[in-house]
Amino acid sequence: MDFTTYLKNYPDKEGRFGKYGGAYLPEKLIPAFNEITQAYMTICHSSDFINELRRIRKEFQGRPTPVYHCKRLSRMFGNCQIYLKREDLNHTGAHKLNHCMGEGLLATFMGKKRIIAETGAGQHGVALATAAAFFGLDCTIYMGEVDIAKQAPNVARMKVLGAKVVPVSTGLKTLKEAVDAAFEDYLENYETTIYCIGSAVGPHPFPLMVRDFQFIVGQEAREQFQEMMGFLPDVITACVGGGSNSIGFFLPFINDPVEIVGVEPLGRGDKLGDHAASMTYGSEGVMHGFDSIMLKDSEGNPAPVYSIASGLDYPSVGPEHAFLKDSGRVNYDVATDKEAVDAFFKLSRYEGIIPALESSHAVAYAIRRAKEMENGSILVNLSGRGDKDLDYIIDKYGFGDDN
């Protein structure tokens, strides 16, 4: 497949990446999503919009975030060098603000008064609450009760920022159920509200929009690494749940001679219900308004999923990731809870950087590959910081004295 014109060709006008993507919507929501598509396709070509977004990224978000060489961590595993794209230093502590500020700007352009979302780890909820405060919008965040218990610091941050946090008590009480609840809200309130989907998933145009807003991550990283080293990394890697941080990180390297690897959560093992590795164990299916690869139960419905990282426990994945997997351009691997926790403590102890549990999956993969590679370089997208995970980690694993 020729990737030189990839960004021009995908998605197509119907929001499809090959057979994946599209918009499977209740009839009532079709006009609402058409309105969003038309508005986005208008403003994404507007210099006023682009210049305002650039100003926000520089003055409010603190972009660009740096690329950092993990010298001590690299020495532990041989001669392969590990680098991090420090999205944990983006305002609010993760990559999520990149698309939330874009979605907030879109909402104001459309004259909407309210923005809503789901959140798992809470980083998307915090980012959207931040955007709402910045733009003067009402904000409601749906969050599963299990995730609320695990991510108390982020719940507090959302409330301090003025958002209403709605606990979801149905099903497994995690990310999928939060998405279900947010869709129900949007169905009733679409005239005044935009549902700001938290990843590169959902009906068209959201996979396209989130990709575009997150593209800055890989764009900066590519330029920074080349300026630092004079060449590109051998391997780039990022965690994959829905796929927002990874799709923005991967695509600027899509036409380069660079190995690209997405890392899914294997959780407790390969038994259904013990992991959320959709790309590894799933098959094609439709949920939440889009066609992609998903984990299914015996009746073909979305299967129960699990990950230590609340932001990764989703039974499907962005349609563009499914397409890139089928194309062979991007490889997808897994990391277990145990590997992620080990990476969490190693990066904390050897580099003074506490990573999010989501990002720790990518760090775990980089550690594994560094042991295998005789030399070369691996660039990891450190998509978020681990402040939100500290209470949970300390309660379950102590202070990592055995790591």
Coordinates of C-alpha atoms in Angstrom, one line a residue:
M1 CA 0.0 0.0 0.0
D2 CA 1.3 3.5 -0.9
F3 CA 1.2 5.7 2.2
T4 CA 2.4 8.9 0.4
T5 CA -1.2 10.1 -0.1
Y6 CA -2.6 8.3 2.9
L7 CA -3.9 11.4 4.8
K8 CA -5.7 12.7 1.7
N9 CA -7.5 9.4 1.0
Y10 CA -8.5 8.2 4.5
P11 CA -11.1 8.5 5.7
D12 CA -13.3 8.8 2.7
K13 CA -16.4 11.0 2.6
E14 CA -18.4 8.5 4.5
G15 CA -15.8 8.4 7.3
R16 CA -14.5 4.9 6.3
F17 CA -11.0 3.6 6.6
G18 CA -11.4 0.7 4.1
K19 CA -14.2 -1.3 5.5
Y20 CA -14.0 0.2 9.0
G21 CA -15.5 3.4 10.4
G22 CA -18.7 5.0 9.1
A23 CA -21.6 6.3 11.2
Y24 CA -24.2 3.9 12.5
L25 CA -26.7 6.2 14.2
P26 CA -30.2 6.4 15.4
E27 CA -32.3 8.4 12.8
K28 CA -32.7 11.2 15.4
L29 CA -29.0 11.8 15.6
I30 CA -28.2 11.8 11.9
P31 CA -28.9 15.6 11.5
A32 CA -26.8 16.3 14.6
F33 CA -23.7 14.4 13.3
N34 CA -24.2 16.0 9.8
E35 CA -24.1 19.4 11.5
I36 CA -20.9 18.5 13.3
T37 CA -19.3 17.2 10.1
Q38 CA -20.2 20.3 8.1
A39 CA -19.0 22.6 10.9
Y40 CA -15.7 20.8 11.3
M41 CA -15.0 20.5 7.6
T42 CA -15.6 24.3 7.4
I43 CA -13.4 25.4 10.3
C44 CA -10.5 23.0 9.7
H45 CA -9.8 25.0 6.6
S46 CA -10.1 28.4 8.4
S47 CA -7.0 30.3 9.2
D48 CA -8.8 32.0 12.1
F49 CA -9.5 28.6 13.7
I50 CA -6.0 27.2 13.0
N51 CA -4.3 30.3 14.4
E52 CA -6.5 30.4 17.5
L53 CA -5.8 26.7 18.1
R54 CA -2.0 27.3 17.8
R55 CA -2.3 30.2 20.2
I56 CA -4.1 28.0 22.7
R57 CA -1.5 25.2 22.4
K58 CA 1.4 27.5 22.9
E59 CA 0.0 29.9 25.6
F60 CA -2.4 27.7 27.5
Q61 CA -1.3 24.1 27.0
G62 CA 2.4 24.7 27.1
R63 CA 3.2 23.0 23.7
P64 CA 5.5 21.8 22.3
T65 CA 6.2 19.1 24.8
P66 CA 9.8 17.8 24.8
V67 CA 11.4 14.5 23.7
Y68 CA 13.5 13.1 26.6
H69 CA 16.4 10.5 26.5
C70 CA 16.0 7.9 29.3
K71 CA 19.8 7.4 29.9
R72 CA 19.6 5.4 33.2
L73 CA 16.7 3.3 32.1
S74 CA 18.4 2.5 28.8
R75 CA 21.6 1.4 30.5
M76 CA 19.7 -1.2 32.5
F77 CA 18.9 -3.2 29.3
G78 CA 21.9 -2.9 27.0
N79 CA 22.8 -0.6 24.2
C80 CA 19.3 0.3 22.8
Q81 CA 18.3 3.8 23.8
I82 CA 14.8 4.6 25.0
Y83 CA 13.3 8.1 24.5
L84 CA 10.0 9.6 25.6
K85 CA 7.6 12.1 24.0
R86 CA 6.6 13.9 27.2
E87 CA 2.8 14.3 26.8
D88 CA 2.7 14.0 30.5
L89 CA 3.9 17.6 30.5
N90 CA 1.0 18.9 28.4
H91 CA -1.4 20.9 30.6
T92 CA -3.7 18.7 32.7
G93 CA -1.1 15.9 32.5
A94 CA -2.0 14.0 29.3
H95 CA -2.5 14.2 25.6
K96 CA -6.3 14.5 26.0
L97 CA -6.3 18.3 26.1
N98 CA -5.1 18.3 22.5
H99 CA -8.5 17.3 21.1
C100 CA -10.6 18.7 23.9
M101 CA -9.5 22.2 23.2
G102 CA -10.2 21.7 19.5
E103 CA -13.6 20.2 20.3
G104 CA -14.4 23.2 22.7
L105 CA -13.4 25.6 20.0
L106 CA -15.7 23.8 17.6
A107 CA -18.6 23.9 20.1
T108 CA -18.3 27.7 20.4
F109 CA -18.2 28.0 16.6
M110 CA -21.4 26.0 16.4
G111 CA -23.1 28.1 19.2
K112 CA -23.5 25.2 21.6
K113 CA -23.8 25.9 25.3
R114 CA -22.9 22.5 26.7
I115 CA -20.3 19.7 26.2
I116 CA -20.5 16.2 27.5
A117 CA -18.3 13.2 27.5
E118 CA -17.4 9.8 29.0
T119 CA -14.2 9.1 30.8
G120 CA -12.4 6.0 32.1
A121 CA -9.1 7.0 33.6
G122 CA -10.4 10.5 34.1
Q123 CA -7.9 12.3 31.9
H124 CA -10.4 13.0 29.2
G125 CA -12.9 14.2 31.7
V126 CA -10.4 16.6 33.3
A127 CA -9.3 17.8 29.9
L128 CA -12.9 18.5 28.8
A129 CA -13.7 20.1 32.1
T130 CA -10.7 22.3 31.5
A131 CA -11.8 23.2 28.0
A132 CA -15.3 24.0 29.3
A133 CA -13.9 26.4 31.9
F134 CA -11.7 28.0 29.2
F135 CA -14.6 28.6 26.8
G136 CA -17.4 29.2 29.3
L137 CA -19.4 26.1 28.6
D138 CA -21.5 23.8 30.8
C139 CA -19.9 20.3 31.2
T140 CA -21.2 16.9 32.2
I141 CA -18.9 13.9 32.5
Y142 CA -20.1 10.2 32.7
M143 CA -17.9 7.8 34.5
G144 CA -18.3 4.2 35.7
E145 CA -18.5 3.7 39.4
V146 CA -15.5 1.3 39.3
D147 CA -13.4 4.0 37.6
I148 CA -14.6 6.7 40.0
A149 CA -13.3 4.6 42.9
K150 CA -9.9 4.0 41.2
Q151 CA -9.4 7.6 39.9
A152 CA -10.5 9.8 42.8
P153 CA -7.9 12.5 42.2
N154 CA -9.3 13.1 38.7
V155 CA -12.9 13.1 39.9
A156 CA -12.0 15.8 42.3
R157 CA -10.2 17.8 39.6
M158 CA -13.3 17.6 37.3
K159 CA -15.5 18.9 40.1
V160 CA -13.1 21.7 41.1
L161 CA -13.1 22.8 37.4
G162 CA -16.9 23.0 37.5
A163 CA -18.0 19.9 35.7
K164 CA -20.9 17.7 36.8
V165 CA -19.6 14.1 37.3
V166 CA -22.4 11.5 36.8
P167 CA -21.7 8.0 38.2
V168 CA -22.7 5.1 35.9
S169 CA -23.8 1.9 37.8
T170 CA -24.9 -0.4 35.0
G171 CA -23.0 -3.4 33.6
L172 CA -19.4 -3.6 34.6
K173 CA -19.5 0.1 35.7
T174 CA -16.5 1.1 33.5
L175 CA -15.7 2.8 30.3
K176 CA -18.2 1.1 27.9
E177 CA -21.1 1.8 30.2
A178 CA -20.0 5.5 30.5
V179 CA -20.1 5.8 26.7
D180 CA -23.6 4.3 26.6
A181 CA -24.8 6.8 29.2
A182 CA -23.2 9.7 27.3
F183 CA -24.9 8.7 24.1
E184 CA -28.2 8.5 25.8
D185 CA -27.7 12.1 27.1
Y186 CA -26.7 13.3 23.6
L187 CA -29.8 11.7 22.1
E188 CA -32.0 13.9 24.3
N189 CA -30.0 17.1 24.2
Y190 CA -28.2 17.3 20.8
E191 CA -29.7 20.7 19.9
T192 CA -27.7 22.5 22.7
T193 CA -24.9 20.0 23.3
I194 CA -21.9 18.4 21.7
Y195 CA -20.8 14.9 22.7
C196 CA -17.0 15.3 22.7
I197 CA -15.9 11.6 22.3
G198 CA -12.8 10.9 24.3
S199 CA -10.8 8.9 21.8
A200 CA -10.4 8.1 18.1
V201 CA -13.6 6.1 18.1
G202 CA -17.3 6.7 17.5
P203 CA -19.3 7.7 14.4
H204 CA -17.7 9.9 11.7
P205 CA -16.4 12.6 12.0
F206 CA -15.0 11.9 15.5
P207 CA -12.2 9.5 14.5
L208 CA -11.1 12.0 11.9
M209 CA -11.4 15.0 14.2
V210 CA -9.5 13.4 17.1
R211 CA -6.8 12.2 14.7
D212 CA -6.3 15.7 13.3
F213 CA -6.2 17.3 16.8
Q214 CA -3.7 14.7 18.1
F215 CA -1.5 14.8 15.0
I216 CA 0.6 17.5 16.7
V217 CA 2.1 14.9 19.0
G218 CA 3.8 12.9 16.3
Q219 CA 4.5 16.0 14.2
E220 CA 6.5 17.5 17.1
A221 CA 8.1 14.2 18.1
R222 CA 9.4 13.6 14.5
E223 CA 10.9 17.0 14.2
Q224 CA 12.4 17.0 17.7
F225 CA 14.0 13.6 17.4
Q226 CA 15.4 14.4 14.0
E227 CA 16.8 17.6 15.3
M228 CA 18.3 15.9 18.4
M229 CA 19.8 12.9 16.6
G230 CA 20.0 13.7 12.9
F231 CA 17.9 10.6 12.0
L232 CA 14.6 9.0 12.9
P233 CA 14.1 6.3 15.7
D234 CA 14.1 2.6 14.7
V235 CA 10.8 1.9 16.6
I236 CA 8.0 4.1 17.9
T237 CA 5.4 2.8 20.3
A238 CA 2.3 3.9 22.2
C239 CA -0.5 2.3 24.2
V240 CA -3.8 1.6 22.5
G241 CA -7.2 1.6 24.1
G242 CA -9.5 3.5 21.9
G243 CA -6.5 4.9 20.2
S244 CA -6.3 8.7 20.4
N245 CA -2.7 9.2 21.7
S246 CA -1.3 6.5 19.4
I247 CA -3.0 7.5 16.2
G248 CA -1.8 11.1 16.5
F249 CA 1.7 9.8 17.4
F250 CA 1.9 7.2 14.6
L251 CA 0.6 9.0 11.5
P252 CA 3.4 11.6 11.0
F253 CA 5.8 8.6 10.8
I254 CA 3.5 6.6 8.4
N255 CA 5.7 7.1 5.3
D256 CA 9.0 6.8 7.1
P257 CA 11.2 3.7 7.5
V258 CA 10.2 3.4 11.1
E259 CA 8.7 0.3 12.8
I260 CA 5.4 1.3 14.4
V261 CA 3.9 -0.7 17.3
G262 CA 0.7 -0.2 19.3
V263 CA 0.5 -1.9 22.7
E264 CA -2.8 -3.2 24.0
P265 CA -3.6 -4.3 27.6
L266 CA -3.4 -8.1 28.2
G267 CA -4.5 -7.5 31.8
R268 CA -4.5 -10.8 33.8
G269 CA -4.1 -13.1 30.7
D270 CA -5.7 -14.2 27.5
K271 CA -9.0 -15.4 28.8
L272 CA -12.0 -13.4 27.7
G273 CA -12.9 -10.9 30.4
D274 CA -9.3 -10.8 31.7
H275 CA -8.0 -8.3 29.1
A276 CA -9.0 -5.6 26.7
A277 CA -6.7 -6.6 23.7
S278 CA -9.3 -5.9 21.0
M279 CA -6.9 -6.0 18.0
T280 CA -5.2 -9.2 19.2
Y281 CA -8.3 -11.3 20.1
G282 CA -11.2 -9.5 18.5
S283 CA -13.1 -9.6 15.2
E284 CA -15.0 -7.1 13.1
G285 CA -18.2 -5.7 14.7
V286 CA -20.2 -2.5 15.2
M287 CA -20.6 -0.7 18.5
H288 CA -21.1 2.9 19.6
G289 CA -21.9 3.9 16.1
F290 CA -18.8 2.6 14.2
D291 CA -17.4 -0.5 12.6
S292 CA -14.0 -1.8 13.8
I293 CA -12.4 -4.7 15.5
M294 CA -14.0 -5.6 18.8
L295 CA -14.1 -8.3 21.5
K296 CA -17.3 -10.3 21.5
D297 CA -19.1 -12.7 23.8
S298 CA -20.7 -15.9 22.7
E299 CA -23.7 -14.1 21.4
G300 CA -21.7 -11.5 19.3
N301 CA -22.2 -8.6 21.8
P302 CA -19.4 -6.5 23.2
A303 CA -17.5 -8.7 25.6
P304 CA -16.6 -7.8 29.2
V305 CA -13.1 -6.4 29.4
Y306 CA -10.6 -5.6 32.0
S307 CA -7.3 -3.6 32.4
I308 CA -5.5 -2.2 35.4
A309 CA -5.5 1.0 33.3
S310 CA -9.0 2.5 33.3
G311 CA -8.4 4.3 30.1
L312 CA -7.7 1.1 28.2
D313 CA -10.6 -1.1 29.3
Y314 CA -12.7 -0.7 26.1
P315 CA -13.9 -3.6 24.0
S316 CA -13.2 -2.0 20.6
V317 CA -10.6 0.2 19.0
G318 CA -10.5 3.2 16.7
P319 CA -11.4 2.2 13.1
E320 CA -8.2 3.7 11.7
H321 CA -6.1 1.3 13.9
A322 CA -8.1 -1.6 12.6
F323 CA -7.3 -0.5 9.0
L324 CA -3.6 0.1 9.7
K325 CA -3.4 -3.4 11.3
D326 CA -4.9 -5.0 8.2
S327 CA -2.6 -2.9 5.9
G328 CA 0.4 -4.4 7.7
R329 CA 1.9 -0.9 8.3
V330 CA 1.4 -0.9 12.1
N331 CA 2.0 -3.9 14.3
Y332 CA 0.0 -4.5 17.6
D333 CA 1.4 -6.2 20.6
V334 CA 0.4 -6.6 24.3
A335 CA 1.6 -5.9 27.8
T336 CA 0.2 -7.5 31.0
D337 CA -0.8 -5.7 34.2
K338 CA 2.3 -7.1 35.8
E339 CA 4.6 -5.7 33.0
A340 CA 2.9 -2.3 33.2
V341 CA 3.3 -2.0 36.9
D342 CA 6.9 -3.1 36.7
A343 CA 7.5 -0.4 34.0
F344 CA 5.6 2.1 36.2
F345 CA 8.0 1.7 39.1
K346 CA 11.2 1.4 36.9
L347 CA 10.5 4.7 35.1
S348 CA 9.7 6.3 38.4
R349 CA 12.8 5.1 40.2
Y350 CA 15.4 5.4 37.4
E351 CA 14.2 8.6 35.6
G352 CA 12.1 10.5 38.2
I353 CA 9.0 10.3 35.9
I354 CA 5.8 8.8 37.2
P355 CA 3.8 7.5 34.2
A356 CA 0.1 6.9 33.8
L357 CA -0.7 3.2 34.0
E358 CA -2.0 3.5 30.4
S359 CA 1.4 4.9 29.2
S360 CA 3.2 2.2 31.3
H361 CA 2.0 -0.4 28.8
A362 CA 4.1 1.3 26.1
V363 CA 7.0 1.7 28.4
A364 CA 6.8 -2.0 29.3
Y365 CA 6.9 -2.9 25.6
A366 CA 9.9 -0.6 25.1
I367 CA 11.8 -2.3 27.9
R368 CA 11.0 -5.7 26.4
R369 CA 12.2 -4.6 22.9
A370 CA 15.3 -2.9 24.3
K371 CA 16.4 -6.2 25.8
E372 CA 16.1 -7.8 22.4
M373 CA 17.7 -5.1 20.3
E374 CA 21.5 -5.0 20.2
N375 CA 21.4 -1.2 19.6
G376 CA 19.2 1.4 18.0
S377 CA 16.5 3.6 19.5
I378 CA 12.9 3.4 20.6
L379 CA 10.6 6.4 21.0
V380 CA 7.7 6.0 23.4
N381 CA 4.7 8.3 23.5
L382 CA 4.4 8.9 27.3
S383 CA 0.7 9.8 26.9
G384 CA 0.1 10.9 30.5
R385 CA 1.4 11.2 34.0
G386 CA 0.6 8.9 36.9
D387 CA -0.6 11.2 39.7
K388 CA -4.1 9.9 39.1
D389 CA -2.9 6.3 39.7
L390 CA -0.9 6.7 42.9
D391 CA -3.6 6.0 45.4
Y392 CA -4.6 2.8 43.6
I393 CA -1.0 1.7 43.0
I394 CA 0.0 2.2 46.6
D395 CA -3.0 0.4 47.9
K396 CA -2.5 -2.6 45.7
Y397 CA 1.3 -2.7 45.3
G398 CA 2.8 -0.5 48.0
F399 CA 5.7 1.7 47.1
G400 CA 7.4 -0.8 44.7
D401 CA 10.2 -1.8 47.0
D402 CA 10.6 -5.1 45.2
N403 CA 10.9 -3.5 41.8

